[in-house]
């Protein structure tokens, strides 16, 4: 029995999510309709989703010795995530992203201040966490992430990737991946102007992954496993903010794997979790628990009783969150 069901590496950050009617013109201004301080990071947010859906999780990486770093750590703890593998680096800072969503275009603009905190070295990583998980969760295939993934796989873990961006490192290490969940951006980079999704999922599967899924934004997702090929549409919900929708899908996917569901069922579940999330501002406030997702899948209705308590919590000033 492994100590953790899911473990992964990331450099968590803070998102300040702002909603405005129009993005301000140069030398202009715009009143903020709502503001929310939430944690960010692909693996970090996916891990929060997995934990909220019942998975026993551990996160490794680093934050700075500042209020933003403290926020990240405390938010993981609040969701029951083990943070013993997280470094708080003295004299370093944590990254901040300001995410401005405007109603006029239904788009978002991001400005960010990269922190000075750096990934730990391999020698500083807790090997017991790496070898003590069922699924090892990566996104950015840094040399550290690759080294840890290899150790985890040797110890029997399945390697799961949130392949949000195309890179040489992704293609060089694709044979290491067991579960490949890629974005439409990666699909378009691999197969430009080719919408034969089934054929191209099979091409990726031939490179090593047992399960291949591509998320297609509002169109849902497509996937291939030993169960066959499938297309899974998304749900029709009022969209407030798509920030973190993909990250949350990945966490939900892992939670579904732990339930032993079919890949097709998992993708329907992941679409439901992401659909609920996008009805609220920011990457984490709208992440539902299992009860809320099951109610949505059965009735098509979203029970916001618990979610809106989270919205109010993250809407407070950062020193209170």
Short mmCIF file of C-alpha atoms in Angstrom, two decimals:
data_model
loop_
_atom_site.label_atom_id
_atom_site.label_comp_id
_atom_site.label_asym_id
_atom_site.label_seq_id
_atom_site.Cartn_x
_atom_site.Cartn_y
_atom_site.Cartn_z
CA UNK A 1 0.00 0.00 0.00
CA UNK A 2 1.44 3.36 -1.05
CA UNK A 3 1.45 6.26 1.41
CA UNK A 4 0.02 8.68 -1.17
CA UNK A 5 -2.37 8.18 -4.04
CA UNK A 6 -1.08 11.21 -5.95
CA UNK A 7 2.23 13.09 -5.64
CA UNK A 8 3.72 15.72 -7.89
CA UNK A 9 6.11 18.62 -8.38
CA UNK A 10 5.30 22.26 -9.08
CA UNK A 11 6.29 25.84 -8.32
CA UNK A 12 3.04 27.18 -6.85
CA UNK A 13 2.09 30.80 -7.38
CA UNK A 14 -0.62 33.26 -6.37
CA UNK A 15 -3.36 34.46 -8.71
CA UNK A 16 -5.12 37.76 -8.10
CA UNK A 17 -8.27 37.32 -10.19
CA UNK A 18 -10.05 40.52 -11.19
CA UNK A 19 -13.32 40.93 -13.08
CA UNK A 20 -14.07 44.10 -15.08
CA UNK A 21 -16.67 45.12 -17.65
CA UNK A 22 -14.02 46.24 -20.17
CA UNK A 23 -10.27 45.92 -20.24
CA UNK A 24 -8.93 49.46 -19.61
CA UNK A 25 -7.57 51.47 -22.53
CA UNK A 26 -4.07 53.02 -22.29
CA UNK A 27 -4.04 55.84 -19.73
CA UNK A 28 -7.55 54.81 -18.68
CA UNK A 29 -9.03 52.97 -15.77
CA UNK A 30 -11.79 50.53 -14.98
CA UNK A 31 -13.67 49.65 -11.83
CA UNK A 32 -13.17 46.13 -10.53
CA UNK A 33 -16.42 44.19 -10.13
CA UNK A 34 -14.91 41.44 -8.00
CA UNK A 35 -11.48 40.37 -6.77
CA UNK A 36 -10.26 37.03 -5.48
CA UNK A 37 -6.92 35.76 -4.13
CA UNK A 38 -6.37 32.14 -5.11
CA UNK A 39 -3.49 29.72 -5.49
CA UNK A 40 -2.16 28.94 -8.95
CA UNK A 41 0.07 26.49 -10.79
CA UNK A 42 -0.90 23.60 -13.06
CA UNK A 43 0.03 20.66 -10.87
CA UNK A 44 -0.73 22.67 -7.72
CA UNK A 45 -4.32 23.45 -8.74
CA UNK A 46 -4.85 19.98 -10.18
CA UNK A 47 -3.69 18.56 -6.86
CA UNK A 48 -6.22 20.69 -4.98
CA UNK A 49 -8.97 19.38 -7.26
CA UNK A 50 -7.87 15.77 -6.73
CA UNK A 51 -7.77 16.29 -2.96
CA UNK A 52 -11.22 17.91 -2.89
CA UNK A 53 -12.51 14.87 -4.75
CA UNK A 54 -11.11 12.46 -2.17
CA UNK A 55 -7.52 11.69 -3.21
CA UNK A 56 -4.69 11.50 -0.67
CA UNK A 57 -2.08 13.87 -2.11
CA UNK A 58 1.43 15.23 -1.58
CA UNK A 59 2.98 18.26 -3.29
CA UNK A 60 6.70 18.93 -3.70
CA UNK A 61 8.45 22.08 -4.88
CA UNK A 62 9.23 25.50 -3.43
CA UNK A 63 7.80 28.89 -2.59
CA UNK A 64 9.37 32.07 -1.33
CA UNK A 65 9.54 33.25 2.26
CA UNK A 66 6.77 35.81 1.84
CA UNK A 67 3.03 36.17 2.38
CA UNK A 68 2.31 34.66 -1.02
CA UNK A 69 4.36 31.58 -0.16
CA UNK A 70 2.62 31.26 3.19
CA UNK A 71 -0.73 31.52 1.39
CA UNK A 72 0.22 28.64 -0.95
CA UNK A 73 1.30 26.36 1.88
CA UNK A 74 -1.74 27.10 4.04
CA UNK A 75 -4.12 26.53 1.12
CA UNK A 76 -2.61 23.10 0.48
CA UNK A 77 -2.94 22.25 4.17
CA UNK A 78 -6.57 23.41 4.18
CA UNK A 79 -7.28 20.82 1.48
CA UNK A 80 -5.50 18.03 3.34
CA UNK A 81 -2.48 17.94 1.03
CA UNK A 82 0.85 16.84 2.51
CA UNK A 83 3.38 19.71 2.25
CA UNK A 84 6.37 18.04 3.91
CA UNK A 85 8.08 18.04 0.49
CA UNK A 86 7.63 21.80 -0.01
CA UNK A 87 10.55 24.17 0.60
CA UNK A 88 10.08 27.70 1.90
CA UNK A 89 13.24 29.34 0.56
CA UNK A 90 14.64 32.10 2.74
CA UNK A 91 15.13 35.45 1.04
CA UNK A 92 13.21 34.29 -2.06
CA UNK A 93 9.84 35.39 -3.42
CA UNK A 94 6.76 33.61 -4.79
CA UNK A 95 5.36 34.31 -8.26
CA UNK A 96 2.27 36.52 -8.62
CA UNK A 97 -0.11 36.54 -11.59
CA UNK A 98 -2.78 39.21 -12.03
CA UNK A 99 -5.57 37.71 -14.12
CA UNK A 100 -8.05 40.25 -15.54
CA UNK A 101 -11.26 38.84 -17.01
CA UNK A 102 -13.42 41.27 -18.99
CA UNK A 103 -17.11 40.82 -19.79
CA UNK A 104 -16.88 42.67 -23.11
CA UNK A 105 -14.71 40.07 -24.86
CA UNK A 106 -15.25 37.18 -22.41
CA UNK A 107 -11.47 36.87 -22.52
CA UNK A 108 -8.72 37.28 -19.99
CA UNK A 109 -5.39 39.07 -19.82
CA UNK A 110 -2.54 38.11 -17.54
CA UNK A 111 0.42 40.07 -16.22
CA UNK A 112 2.83 38.33 -13.90
CA UNK A 113 5.80 38.93 -11.66
CA UNK A 114 8.02 35.85 -11.59
CA UNK A 115 9.29 35.04 -8.13
CA UNK A 116 12.89 34.25 -7.28
CA UNK A 117 12.20 30.87 -5.65
CA UNK A 118 13.74 27.97 -7.57
CA UNK A 119 13.02 24.28 -7.86
CA UNK A 120 14.80 22.16 -5.25
CA UNK A 121 17.69 19.98 -6.30
CA UNK A 122 17.20 16.24 -6.72
CA UNK A 123 19.18 15.70 -3.52
CA UNK A 124 16.73 17.92 -1.62
CA UNK A 125 13.64 16.05 -2.82
CA UNK A 126 12.00 13.63 -0.38
CA UNK A 127 12.56 10.27 -2.02
CA UNK A 128 9.95 8.60 0.16
CA UNK A 129 7.25 10.78 -1.40
CA UNK A 130 8.52 10.08 -4.93
CA UNK A 131 8.54 6.32 -4.44
CA UNK A 132 5.52 6.25 -2.15
CA UNK A 133 2.75 7.22 -4.57
CA UNK A 134 0.40 5.42 -6.94
CA UNK A 135 0.34 8.27 -9.50
CA UNK A 136 3.11 10.79 -10.12
CA UNK A 137 1.77 14.08 -11.51
CA UNK A 138 3.90 16.37 -13.71
CA UNK A 139 3.38 19.24 -16.14
CA UNK A 140 6.61 21.09 -16.81
CA UNK A 141 9.15 18.38 -17.68
CA UNK A 142 12.15 19.98 -16.03
CA UNK A 143 15.22 17.76 -15.49
CA UNK A 144 14.12 17.43 -11.84
CA UNK A 145 10.58 16.39 -12.77
CA UNK A 146 11.90 13.83 -15.26
CA UNK A 147 14.37 12.37 -12.74
CA UNK A 148 11.65 12.08 -10.10
CA UNK A 149 9.18 10.58 -12.57
CA UNK A 150 11.72 7.90 -13.48
CA UNK A 151 12.24 7.03 -9.81
CA UNK A 152 8.50 6.96 -9.21
CA UNK A 153 7.94 4.69 -12.20
CA UNK A 154 10.68 2.32 -11.05
CA UNK A 155 8.81 2.09 -7.75
CA UNK A 156 5.58 1.14 -9.54
CA UNK A 157 3.81 4.49 -9.98
CA UNK A 158 1.91 5.49 -13.10
CA UNK A 159 3.16 8.76 -14.62
CA UNK A 160 0.45 11.29 -15.43
CA UNK A 161 1.13 14.47 -17.40
CA UNK A 162 -0.79 17.69 -17.85
CA UNK A 163 0.67 18.38 -21.30
CA UNK A 164 -0.53 21.96 -21.65
CA UNK A 165 2.36 23.21 -23.80
CA UNK A 166 4.38 21.61 -26.58
CA UNK A 167 8.12 21.34 -25.90
CA UNK A 168 11.14 19.30 -26.93
CA UNK A 169 11.26 17.92 -23.39
CA UNK A 170 7.71 16.61 -23.81
CA UNK A 171 8.57 14.69 -26.94
CA UNK A 172 11.90 13.46 -25.60
CA UNK A 173 10.23 11.95 -22.53
CA UNK A 174 6.86 10.88 -23.89
CA UNK A 175 7.84 7.22 -23.56
CA UNK A 176 7.99 7.75 -19.79
CA UNK A 177 4.35 8.82 -19.64
CA UNK A 178 1.56 6.34 -18.86
CA UNK A 179 -1.39 8.75 -18.97
CA UNK A 180 -1.11 11.61 -21.46
CA UNK A 181 -3.69 14.40 -21.19
CA UNK A 182 -2.80 17.13 -23.67
CA UNK A 183 -4.33 20.48 -24.50
CA UNK A 184 -5.67 21.57 -27.88
CA UNK A 185 -2.51 23.70 -28.18
CA UNK A 186 -0.33 20.59 -28.00
CA UNK A 187 -2.61 18.79 -30.44
CA UNK A 188 -2.37 21.64 -32.95
CA UNK A 189 1.42 21.75 -32.57
CA UNK A 190 1.67 18.01 -33.20
CA UNK A 191 -1.00 17.72 -35.90
CA UNK A 192 -1.60 21.12 -37.55
CA UNK A 193 -4.77 21.36 -39.65
CA UNK A 194 -5.59 17.70 -39.06
CA UNK A 195 -8.84 16.95 -37.21
CA UNK A 196 -8.61 13.16 -37.48
CA UNK A 197 -8.47 12.88 -33.70
CA UNK A 198 -8.73 9.11 -33.53
CA UNK A 199 -5.82 8.55 -35.92
CA UNK A 200 -3.66 11.06 -34.10
CA UNK A 201 -4.51 9.75 -30.63
CA UNK A 202 -3.28 6.39 -31.88
CA UNK A 203 -0.04 8.00 -33.07
CA UNK A 204 0.58 9.40 -29.59
CA UNK A 205 -0.29 6.07 -28.00
CA UNK A 206 2.31 4.37 -30.21
CA UNK A 207 4.91 6.65 -28.62
CA UNK A 208 4.35 5.07 -25.19
CA UNK A 209 1.33 6.33 -23.23
CA UNK A 210 -1.37 3.75 -22.48
CA UNK A 211 -4.07 6.42 -22.23
CA UNK A 212 -4.23 9.46 -24.52
CA UNK A 213 -6.71 12.31 -24.07
CA UNK A 214 -6.85 15.73 -25.72
CA UNK A 215 -8.95 18.48 -24.18
CA UNK A 216 -10.59 20.77 -26.72
CA UNK A 217 -11.90 23.65 -24.64
CA UNK A 218 -15.61 24.22 -25.11
CA UNK A 219 -15.83 21.22 -27.45
CA UNK A 220 -15.04 18.77 -24.66
CA UNK A 221 -12.38 16.12 -25.19
CA UNK A 222 -11.41 13.04 -27.17
CA UNK A 223 -9.61 9.99 -25.87
CA UNK A 224 -8.14 6.59 -26.57
CA UNK A 225 -7.32 3.67 -24.28
CA UNK A 226 -7.59 -0.11 -24.39
CA UNK A 227 -11.35 0.51 -24.09
CA UNK A 228 -11.32 2.16 -27.52
CA UNK A 229 -11.72 5.67 -28.91
CA UNK A 230 -14.39 8.11 -27.76
CA UNK A 231 -15.59 11.70 -28.04
CA UNK A 232 -16.92 13.37 -24.88
CA UNK A 233 -18.77 16.70 -25.19
CA UNK A 234 -18.71 19.22 -22.37
CA UNK A 235 -21.68 20.64 -20.46
CA UNK A 236 -23.62 23.81 -21.18
CA UNK A 237 -23.11 26.15 -18.21
CA UNK A 238 -22.88 29.94 -17.77
CA UNK A 239 -19.16 30.66 -18.06
CA UNK A 240 -17.72 33.23 -15.67
CA UNK A 241 -13.99 32.43 -15.78
CA UNK A 242 -12.07 29.68 -17.60
CA UNK A 243 -8.84 30.17 -15.60
CA UNK A 244 -7.75 26.81 -14.24
CA UNK A 245 -10.37 24.78 -16.11
CA UNK A 246 -7.74 22.50 -17.63
CA UNK A 247 -5.83 22.17 -14.36
CA UNK A 248 -9.00 21.13 -12.56
CA UNK A 249 -9.83 18.59 -15.30
CA UNK A 250 -6.48 16.89 -14.70
CA UNK A 251 -7.03 16.65 -10.96
CA UNK A 252 -10.51 15.24 -11.56
CA UNK A 253 -9.06 12.74 -14.03
CA UNK A 254 -6.70 11.40 -11.37
CA UNK A 255 -9.54 11.21 -8.85
CA UNK A 256 -11.52 9.21 -11.40
CA UNK A 257 -8.62 6.84 -12.02
CA UNK A 258 -8.52 6.13 -8.30
CA UNK A 259 -12.22 5.23 -8.42
CA UNK A 260 -11.47 2.59 -11.06
CA UNK A 261 -13.86 4.07 -13.62
CA UNK A 262 -13.49 3.65 -17.38
CA UNK A 263 -11.54 6.39 -19.17
CA UNK A 264 -14.73 7.51 -20.90
CA UNK A 265 -16.51 7.83 -17.54
CA UNK A 266 -13.52 9.68 -16.13
CA UNK A 267 -13.60 12.21 -18.95
CA UNK A 268 -17.31 12.85 -18.45
CA UNK A 269 -16.59 13.34 -14.76
CA UNK A 270 -13.64 15.65 -15.52
CA UNK A 271 -15.78 17.71 -17.90
CA UNK A 272 -18.40 18.06 -15.16
CA UNK A 273 -15.85 19.22 -12.59
CA UNK A 274 -14.38 21.78 -15.00
CA UNK A 275 -17.83 22.96 -16.04
CA UNK A 276 -18.77 23.66 -12.45
CA UNK A 277 -15.47 25.45 -11.83
CA UNK A 278 -15.89 27.88 -14.74
CA UNK A 279 -19.11 29.23 -13.27
CA UNK A 280 -17.11 30.95 -10.55
CA UNK A 281 -14.12 33.33 -10.59
CA UNK A 282 -10.56 32.08 -10.35
CA UNK A 283 -8.90 28.69 -10.62
CA UNK A 284 -9.87 27.17 -7.27
CA UNK A 285 -12.94 28.73 -5.64
CA UNK A 286 -15.34 26.87 -7.94
CA UNK A 287 -13.78 23.42 -7.56
CA UNK A 288 -16.61 21.17 -6.35
CA UNK A 289 -16.50 18.27 -3.94
CA UNK A 290 -17.62 14.78 -4.97
CA UNK A 291 -21.17 15.21 -3.68
CA UNK A 292 -21.66 18.39 -5.75
CA UNK A 293 -20.33 16.73 -8.91
CA UNK A 294 -22.52 13.67 -8.51
CA UNK A 295 -25.58 15.88 -7.99
CA UNK A 296 -24.72 17.81 -11.16
CA UNK A 297 -24.27 14.63 -13.21
CA UNK A 298 -27.60 13.26 -11.97
CA UNK A 299 -29.70 16.43 -12.27
CA UNK A 300 -27.81 18.97 -14.39
CA UNK A 301 -28.07 21.41 -11.48
CA UNK A 302 -25.17 22.96 -9.57
CA UNK A 303 -25.59 23.18 -5.81
CA UNK A 304 -23.58 26.26 -4.82
CA UNK A 305 -24.10 25.92 -1.06
CA UNK A 306 -20.53 24.79 -0.36
CA UNK A 307 -18.92 26.43 -3.39
CA UNK A 308 -20.07 29.93 -2.56
CA UNK A 309 -18.62 29.64 0.93
CA UNK A 310 -15.29 29.10 -0.82
CA UNK A 311 -15.95 32.04 -3.13
CA UNK A 312 -16.52 34.30 -0.11
CA UNK A 313 -13.40 32.95 1.60
CA UNK A 314 -11.09 33.63 -1.36
CA UNK A 315 -12.74 37.01 -1.91
CA UNK A 316 -11.30 38.36 1.32
CA UNK A 317 -8.04 40.32 1.44
CA UNK A 318 -4.98 38.08 1.29
CA UNK A 319 -4.04 38.57 4.94
CA UNK A 320 -7.30 36.92 5.96
CA UNK A 321 -7.19 33.99 3.55
#
